[in-house]
Amino acid sequence: MSNLFYAYAKNINDDWSYRYLIVFATRAVADEWWRAVSTSTNLLYSNSIVRVTPQFYTHDPSRAVIAYSITDPSVAKQFLGKVIFTLLNDRDGRVFPVIESGPEPITDYISNTWFYIRSKVDKSIYWYRNDQDIVVASRTNSTRFLIRNTNHAFDGKVMINSDDITISLAAGKLSLSVADEGNLQAMRKAETFKFGDFVDGYSINGCGWISVDELPRTAIVKVNDNSGEAWELVMNGRVYDIVPPPPK
């Protein structure tokens, strides 16, 4: 399966010119490129390029052409080898490539949002906080977590792998921390994690699938050698075991 990620960019001033197909090396690269563009000190770019959805942008070519963001050293030149902009035919050219779409909607990784955490490989496996406040892997239950950038200036903004985050629950204002055994556990203190840890920083303690009550075999543990499994944030879970109020 390809890891390439696609998006469109549209001229905000008309319906026929400066339309682009953007190819990113990965979804993570797309989000990191957007962070560089949106926080650039070059206001011609940061004030005129808008991320409508993860796969749709608008730009104002009279101020800054979106394709030039990867050649302008004041914007996102570090992505020159990771992003491709292809200028599409004008509207009446009739040829318009349709980007790949997956079987499920793309979840936007926005800070200060409630998510379920699911295995990328086996989408039936979710993180679940049990009655002992230990986070375990479960095929039957799921818990919703609040993922938030520790820099609250980025609330409502896209999170990228290098961001420091906290993972919290609704009940009792608990947050996830690493217990002495390495397991993730809900505690009063909030530990800081990297958003990129979801790529390979968490594993399932043990092998095989057994009852979620047998904690040594199914607990979610933090690993520091990139040997963990790939996890993804989604908006839908197996069971709403906790229904938190919307974040203020």
mmCIF file of C-alpha atoms in Angstrom:
data_model
loop_
_atom_site.group_PDB
_atom_site.id
_atom_site.type_symbol
_atom_site.label_atom_id
_atom_site.label_comp_id
_atom_site.label_asym_id
_atom_site.label_seq_id
_atom_site.Cartn_x
_atom_site.Cartn_y
_atom_site.Cartn_z
ATOM 1 C CA MET A 1 0.000 0.000 0.000
ATOM 2 C CA SER A 2 1.345 3.377 -0.974
ATOM 3 C CA ASN A 3 2.120 5.898 1.746
ATOM 4 C CA LEU A 4 1.755 8.787 -0.687
ATOM 5 C CA PHE A 5 -0.758 11.439 0.360
ATOM 6 C CA TYR A 6 -2.632 13.668 -2.080
ATOM 7 C CA ALA A 7 -4.337 17.044 -1.963
ATOM 8 C CA TYR A 8 -5.769 19.710 -4.250
ATOM 9 C CA ALA A 9 -5.066 23.443 -4.175
ATOM 10 C CA LYS A 10 -7.483 25.959 -5.706
ATOM 11 C CA ASN A 11 -7.079 29.606 -6.658
ATOM 12 C CA ILE A 12 -9.362 31.519 -4.293
ATOM 13 C CA ASN A 13 -9.853 34.303 -6.881
ATOM 14 C CA ASP A 14 -11.402 32.305 -9.730
ATOM 15 C CA ASP A 15 -12.627 28.868 -10.742
ATOM 16 C CA TRP A 16 -10.321 28.069 -13.633
ATOM 17 C CA SER A 17 -6.643 28.936 -13.070
ATOM 18 C CA TYR A 18 -3.740 28.015 -10.774
ATOM 19 C CA ARG A 19 -5.208 24.683 -9.733
ATOM 20 C CA TYR A 20 -2.665 22.191 -8.359
ATOM 21 C CA LEU A 21 -2.431 18.526 -7.505
ATOM 22 C CA ILE A 22 -0.087 18.119 -4.515
ATOM 23 C CA VAL A 23 1.681 14.819 -3.786
ATOM 24 C CA PHE A 24 3.253 14.443 -0.336
ATOM 25 C CA ALA A 25 5.675 11.646 0.530
ATOM 26 C CA THR A 26 3.455 10.744 3.515
ATOM 27 C CA ARG A 27 0.522 12.086 5.518
ATOM 28 C CA ALA A 28 2.991 13.229 8.184
ATOM 29 C CA VAL A 29 4.938 15.235 5.582
ATOM 30 C CA ALA A 30 1.695 16.950 4.531
ATOM 31 C CA ASP A 31 0.998 18.065 8.086
ATOM 32 C CA GLU A 32 4.606 19.156 8.670
ATOM 33 C CA TRP A 33 4.638 21.131 5.414
ATOM 34 C CA TRP A 34 1.450 22.881 6.507
ATOM 35 C CA ARG A 35 2.966 23.724 9.890
ATOM 36 C CA ALA A 36 5.940 25.327 8.110
ATOM 37 C CA VAL A 37 3.690 27.297 5.744
ATOM 38 C CA SER A 38 1.147 28.432 8.329
ATOM 39 C CA THR A 39 3.814 29.590 10.814
ATOM 40 C CA SER A 40 6.137 31.153 8.244
ATOM 41 C CA THR A 41 7.317 34.684 8.925
ATOM 42 C CA ASN A 42 6.666 35.341 5.233
ATOM 43 C CA LEU A 43 3.136 36.645 5.691
ATOM 44 C CA LEU A 44 2.421 36.553 1.966
ATOM 45 C CA TYR A 45 2.188 32.775 2.350
ATOM 46 C CA SER A 46 0.981 32.316 5.915
ATOM 47 C CA ASN A 47 -1.859 34.818 5.481
ATOM 48 C CA SER A 48 -3.062 33.743 2.041
ATOM 49 C CA ILE A 49 -2.851 29.914 1.981
ATOM 50 C CA VAL A 50 -5.745 28.200 3.757
ATOM 51 C CA ARG A 51 -6.091 24.549 4.759
ATOM 52 C CA VAL A 52 -9.782 23.811 4.207
ATOM 53 C CA THR A 53 -9.425 20.055 4.895
ATOM 54 C CA PRO A 54 -6.412 17.695 5.008
ATOM 55 C CA GLN A 55 -6.774 17.223 1.235
ATOM 56 C CA PHE A 56 -7.971 20.641 0.055
ATOM 57 C CA TYR A 57 -6.214 24.024 0.168
ATOM 58 C CA THR A 58 -6.882 27.444 -1.279
ATOM 59 C CA HIS A 59 -4.250 30.010 -2.224
ATOM 60 C CA ASP A 60 -4.101 33.518 -3.606
ATOM 61 C CA PRO A 61 -1.607 33.575 -6.512
ATOM 62 C CA SER A 62 -1.729 37.370 -6.583
ATOM 63 C CA ARG A 63 0.033 37.268 -3.216
ATOM 64 C CA ALA A 64 1.855 33.915 -3.076
ATOM 65 C CA VAL A 65 1.709 30.863 -5.344
ATOM 66 C CA ILE A 66 1.371 27.760 -3.180
ATOM 67 C CA ALA A 67 3.768 25.745 -5.363
ATOM 68 C CA TYR A 68 6.589 28.178 -4.654
ATOM 69 C CA SER A 69 6.415 27.433 -0.915
ATOM 70 C CA ILE A 70 8.974 24.630 -1.335
ATOM 71 C CA THR A 71 11.476 26.825 -3.184
ATOM 72 C CA ASP A 72 11.207 29.934 -1.022
ATOM 73 C CA PRO A 73 13.797 29.633 1.797
ATOM 74 C CA SER A 74 11.597 31.723 4.092
ATOM 75 C CA VAL A 75 8.724 29.246 3.918
ATOM 76 C CA ALA A 76 9.182 25.466 3.455
ATOM 77 C CA LYS A 77 12.275 24.815 1.343
ATOM 78 C CA GLN A 78 13.168 21.815 3.541
ATOM 79 C CA PHE A 79 10.311 19.955 1.816
ATOM 80 C CA LEU A 80 11.670 20.372 -1.712
ATOM 81 C CA GLY A 81 12.433 16.639 -1.955
ATOM 82 C CA LYS A 82 9.247 15.483 -0.238
ATOM 83 C CA VAL A 83 6.451 17.351 -2.041
ATOM 84 C CA ILE A 84 5.401 17.559 -5.702
ATOM 85 C CA PHE A 85 3.176 20.307 -7.096
ATOM 86 C CA THR A 86 1.633 19.635 -10.515
ATOM 87 C CA LEU A 87 -0.164 22.508 -12.238
ATOM 88 C CA LEU A 88 -3.454 21.150 -13.589
ATOM 89 C CA ASN A 89 -5.117 22.127 -16.833
ATOM 90 C CA ASP A 90 -7.308 25.164 -16.616
ATOM 91 C CA ARG A 91 -10.973 24.367 -16.105
ATOM 92 C CA ASP A 92 -11.928 24.177 -19.763
ATOM 93 C CA GLY A 93 -9.067 21.756 -20.456
ATOM 94 C CA ARG A 94 -11.462 19.103 -19.097
ATOM 95 C CA VAL A 95 -8.690 16.731 -17.924
ATOM 96 C CA PHE A 96 -8.761 16.527 -14.122
ATOM 97 C CA PRO A 97 -7.014 13.753 -12.144
ATOM 98 C CA VAL A 98 -8.957 12.244 -9.268
ATOM 99 C CA ILE A 99 -6.815 11.671 -6.181
ATOM 100 C CA GLU A 100 -6.767 8.377 -4.346
ATOM 101 C CA SER A 101 -9.249 8.041 -1.518
ATOM 102 C CA GLY A 102 -9.188 5.435 1.207
ATOM 103 C CA PRO A 103 -12.121 3.360 2.460
ATOM 104 C CA GLU A 104 -12.628 5.685 5.452
ATOM 105 C CA PRO A 105 -12.707 9.447 5.999
ATOM 106 C CA ILE A 106 -9.383 11.009 6.930
ATOM 107 C CA THR A 107 -9.231 12.096 10.555
ATOM 108 C CA ASP A 108 -7.853 15.592 11.022
ATOM 109 C CA TYR A 109 -5.295 15.534 13.837
ATOM 110 C CA ILE A 110 -6.353 18.766 15.527
ATOM 111 C CA SER A 111 -5.003 19.621 18.986
ATOM 112 C CA ASN A 112 -7.480 19.697 21.885
ATOM 113 C CA THR A 113 -9.801 17.153 20.255
ATOM 114 C CA TRP A 114 -11.291 13.883 21.534
ATOM 115 C CA PHE A 115 -10.094 10.771 19.680
ATOM 116 C CA TYR A 116 -10.180 7.005 19.891
ATOM 117 C CA ILE A 117 -6.818 5.279 19.376
ATOM 118 C CA ARG A 118 -6.828 2.270 17.061
ATOM 119 C CA SER A 119 -4.276 -0.116 15.563
ATOM 120 C CA LYS A 120 -3.392 0.746 11.965
ATOM 121 C CA VAL A 121 -2.767 -2.915 11.139
ATOM 122 C CA ASP A 122 -5.768 -4.508 12.849
ATOM 123 C CA LYS A 123 -8.534 -1.935 12.952
ATOM 124 C CA SER A 124 -10.555 -4.003 15.437
ATOM 125 C CA ILE A 125 -8.057 -3.230 18.226
ATOM 126 C CA TYR A 126 -8.562 -0.103 20.363
ATOM 127 C CA TRP A 127 -7.023 1.423 23.484
ATOM 128 C CA TYR A 128 -9.308 0.901 26.469
ATOM 129 C CA ARG A 129 -8.955 2.263 30.023
ATOM 130 C CA ASN A 130 -10.152 -0.550 32.307
ATOM 131 C CA ASP A 131 -11.515 -0.362 35.850
ATOM 132 C CA GLN A 132 -7.964 -0.492 37.232
ATOM 133 C CA ASP A 133 -7.064 2.644 35.253
ATOM 134 C CA ILE A 134 -4.650 0.659 33.075
ATOM 135 C CA VAL A 135 -4.784 1.128 29.292
ATOM 136 C CA VAL A 136 -5.150 -2.202 27.522
ATOM 137 C CA ALA A 137 -5.706 -3.395 23.963
ATOM 138 C CA SER A 138 -9.287 -4.482 23.378
ATOM 139 C CA ARG A 139 -11.405 -5.786 20.543
ATOM 140 C CA THR A 140 -14.676 -5.109 22.402
ATOM 141 C CA ASN A 141 -14.293 -1.758 24.175
ATOM 142 C CA SER A 142 -12.702 1.620 23.528
ATOM 143 C CA THR A 143 -12.020 4.791 25.460
ATOM 144 C CA ARG A 144 -12.046 8.315 24.108
ATOM 145 C CA PHE A 145 -8.973 10.431 24.873
ATOM 146 C CA LEU A 146 -8.294 14.157 24.690
ATOM 147 C CA ILE A 147 -5.061 14.724 22.717
ATOM 148 C CA ARG A 148 -3.597 18.169 23.251
ATOM 149 C CA ASN A 149 -0.411 19.983 22.265
ATOM 150 C CA THR A 150 1.368 21.127 25.420
ATOM 151 C CA ASN A 151 1.799 24.466 23.672
ATOM 152 C CA HIS A 152 -1.804 25.598 23.977
ATOM 153 C CA ALA A 153 -1.192 28.286 21.367
ATOM 154 C CA PHE A 154 -1.629 25.404 18.908
ATOM 155 C CA ASP A 155 -5.106 24.427 20.161
ATOM 156 C CA GLY A 156 -7.274 24.027 17.089
ATOM 157 C CA LYS A 157 -4.181 23.500 14.924
ATOM 158 C CA VAL A 158 -2.812 20.383 13.223
ATOM 159 C CA MET A 159 -0.447 18.277 15.332
ATOM 160 C CA ILE A 160 2.807 16.969 13.858
ATOM 161 C CA ASN A 161 5.201 14.225 14.991
ATOM 162 C CA SER A 162 7.628 16.542 16.794
ATOM 163 C CA ASP A 163 4.915 18.113 18.992
ATOM 164 C CA ASP A 164 4.814 17.456 22.735
ATOM 165 C CA ILE A 165 1.347 16.277 23.747
ATOM 166 C CA THR A 166 -0.716 15.081 26.698
ATOM 167 C CA ILE A 167 -3.316 12.291 26.565
ATOM 168 C CA SER A 168 -6.207 12.821 28.971
ATOM 169 C CA LEU A 169 -9.521 11.269 30.000
ATOM 170 C CA ALA A 170 -12.776 12.843 31.034
ATOM 171 C CA ALA A 171 -13.456 11.127 34.371
ATOM 172 C CA GLY A 172 -11.648 12.672 37.325
ATOM 173 C CA LYS A 173 -9.472 14.790 35.059
ATOM 174 C CA LEU A 174 -7.002 11.931 34.731
ATOM 175 C CA SER A 175 -4.163 11.825 32.193
ATOM 176 C CA LEU A 176 -1.986 9.024 30.896
ATOM 177 C CA SER A 177 1.453 8.464 32.382
ATOM 178 C CA VAL A 178 3.968 5.613 32.248
ATOM 179 C CA ALA A 179 3.761 3.401 35.351
ATOM 180 C CA ASP A 180 6.806 1.682 36.873
ATOM 181 C CA GLU A 181 6.135 -1.427 34.779
ATOM 182 C CA GLY A 182 6.099 0.642 31.586
ATOM 183 C CA ASN A 183 2.328 0.326 31.200
ATOM 184 C CA LEU A 184 0.222 3.327 30.307
ATOM 185 C CA GLN A 185 -1.978 4.199 33.263
ATOM 186 C CA ALA A 186 -4.483 6.936 34.055
ATOM 187 C CA MET A 187 -3.081 9.116 36.837
ATOM 188 C CA ARG A 188 -3.464 12.586 38.309
ATOM 189 C CA LYS A 189 -0.212 13.737 36.721
ATOM 190 C CA ALA A 190 -0.029 14.341 32.983
ATOM 191 C CA GLU A 191 3.063 12.941 31.307
ATOM 192 C CA THR A 192 4.396 14.528 28.141
ATOM 193 C CA PHE A 193 4.625 12.341 25.050
ATOM 194 C CA LYS A 194 5.606 13.023 21.438
ATOM 195 C CA PHE A 195 2.797 12.971 18.895
ATOM 196 C CA GLY A 196 5.135 10.878 16.736
ATOM 197 C CA ASP A 197 5.047 8.121 19.385
ATOM 198 C CA PHE A 198 1.863 6.883 17.723
ATOM 199 C CA VAL A 199 4.040 5.790 14.773
ATOM 200 C CA ASP A 200 6.092 3.198 16.682
ATOM 201 C CA GLY A 201 6.365 4.241 20.326
ATOM 202 C CA TYR A 202 3.648 2.077 21.914
ATOM 203 C CA SER A 203 3.412 -1.700 21.974
ATOM 204 C CA ILE A 204 1.213 -4.446 23.389
ATOM 205 C CA ASN A 205 2.804 -6.199 26.345
ATOM 206 C CA GLY A 206 3.037 -9.816 25.265
ATOM 207 C CA CYS A 207 1.981 -11.752 22.195
ATOM 208 C CA GLY A 208 -1.254 -13.357 21.135
ATOM 209 C CA TRP A 209 -4.780 -12.231 21.938
ATOM 210 C CA ILE A 210 -6.476 -13.214 25.168
ATOM 211 C CA SER A 211 -8.940 -11.702 27.616
ATOM 212 C CA VAL A 212 -8.478 -8.008 28.376
ATOM 213 C CA ASP A 213 -8.528 -8.992 32.060
ATOM 214 C CA GLU A 214 -5.133 -10.682 31.722
ATOM 215 C CA LEU A 215 -3.266 -7.396 31.919
ATOM 216 C CA PRO A 216 0.363 -8.570 31.562
ATOM 217 C CA ARG A 217 -0.448 -9.832 28.097
ATOM 218 C CA THR A 218 -2.553 -6.972 26.752
ATOM 219 C CA ALA A 219 -1.442 -3.771 28.473
ATOM 220 C CA ILE A 220 -0.296 -0.885 26.244
ATOM 221 C CA VAL A 221 3.335 -0.082 27.082
ATOM 222 C CA LYS A 222 5.653 2.763 26.099
ATOM 223 C CA VAL A 223 8.793 1.698 24.211
ATOM 224 C CA ASN A 224 11.774 3.876 23.391
ATOM 225 C CA ASP A 225 13.492 1.819 20.679
ATOM 226 C CA ASN A 226 11.007 2.351 17.835
ATOM 227 C CA SER A 227 9.852 -1.253 18.182
ATOM 228 C CA GLY A 228 6.216 -0.408 18.821
ATOM 229 C CA GLU A 229 3.231 -0.797 16.553
ATOM 230 C CA ALA A 230 1.509 1.816 14.408
ATOM 231 C CA TRP A 231 -1.585 3.475 15.883
ATOM 232 C CA GLU A 232 -4.028 5.990 14.441
ATOM 233 C CA LEU A 233 -6.475 8.504 15.857
ATOM 234 C CA VAL A 234 -10.104 8.100 14.789
ATOM 235 C CA MET A 235 -13.403 9.731 15.716
ATOM 236 C CA ASN A 236 -15.432 6.528 16.175
ATOM 237 C CA GLY A 237 -14.902 3.757 18.740
ATOM 238 C CA ARG A 238 -16.376 0.436 19.736
ATOM 239 C CA VAL A 239 -18.178 1.564 22.870
ATOM 240 C CA TYR A 240 -18.707 4.977 24.424
ATOM 241 C CA ASP A 241 -17.633 3.944 27.910
ATOM 242 C CA ILE A 242 -17.101 7.603 28.814
ATOM 243 C CA VAL A 243 -18.943 10.464 27.181
ATOM 244 C CA PRO A 244 -16.963 13.601 28.039
ATOM 245 C CA PRO A 245 -18.245 17.132 27.703
ATOM 246 C CA PRO A 246 -16.882 19.097 24.740
ATOM 247 C CA PRO A 247 -13.566 20.826 25.547
ATOM 248 C CA LYS A 248 -13.915 24.452 26.550
#
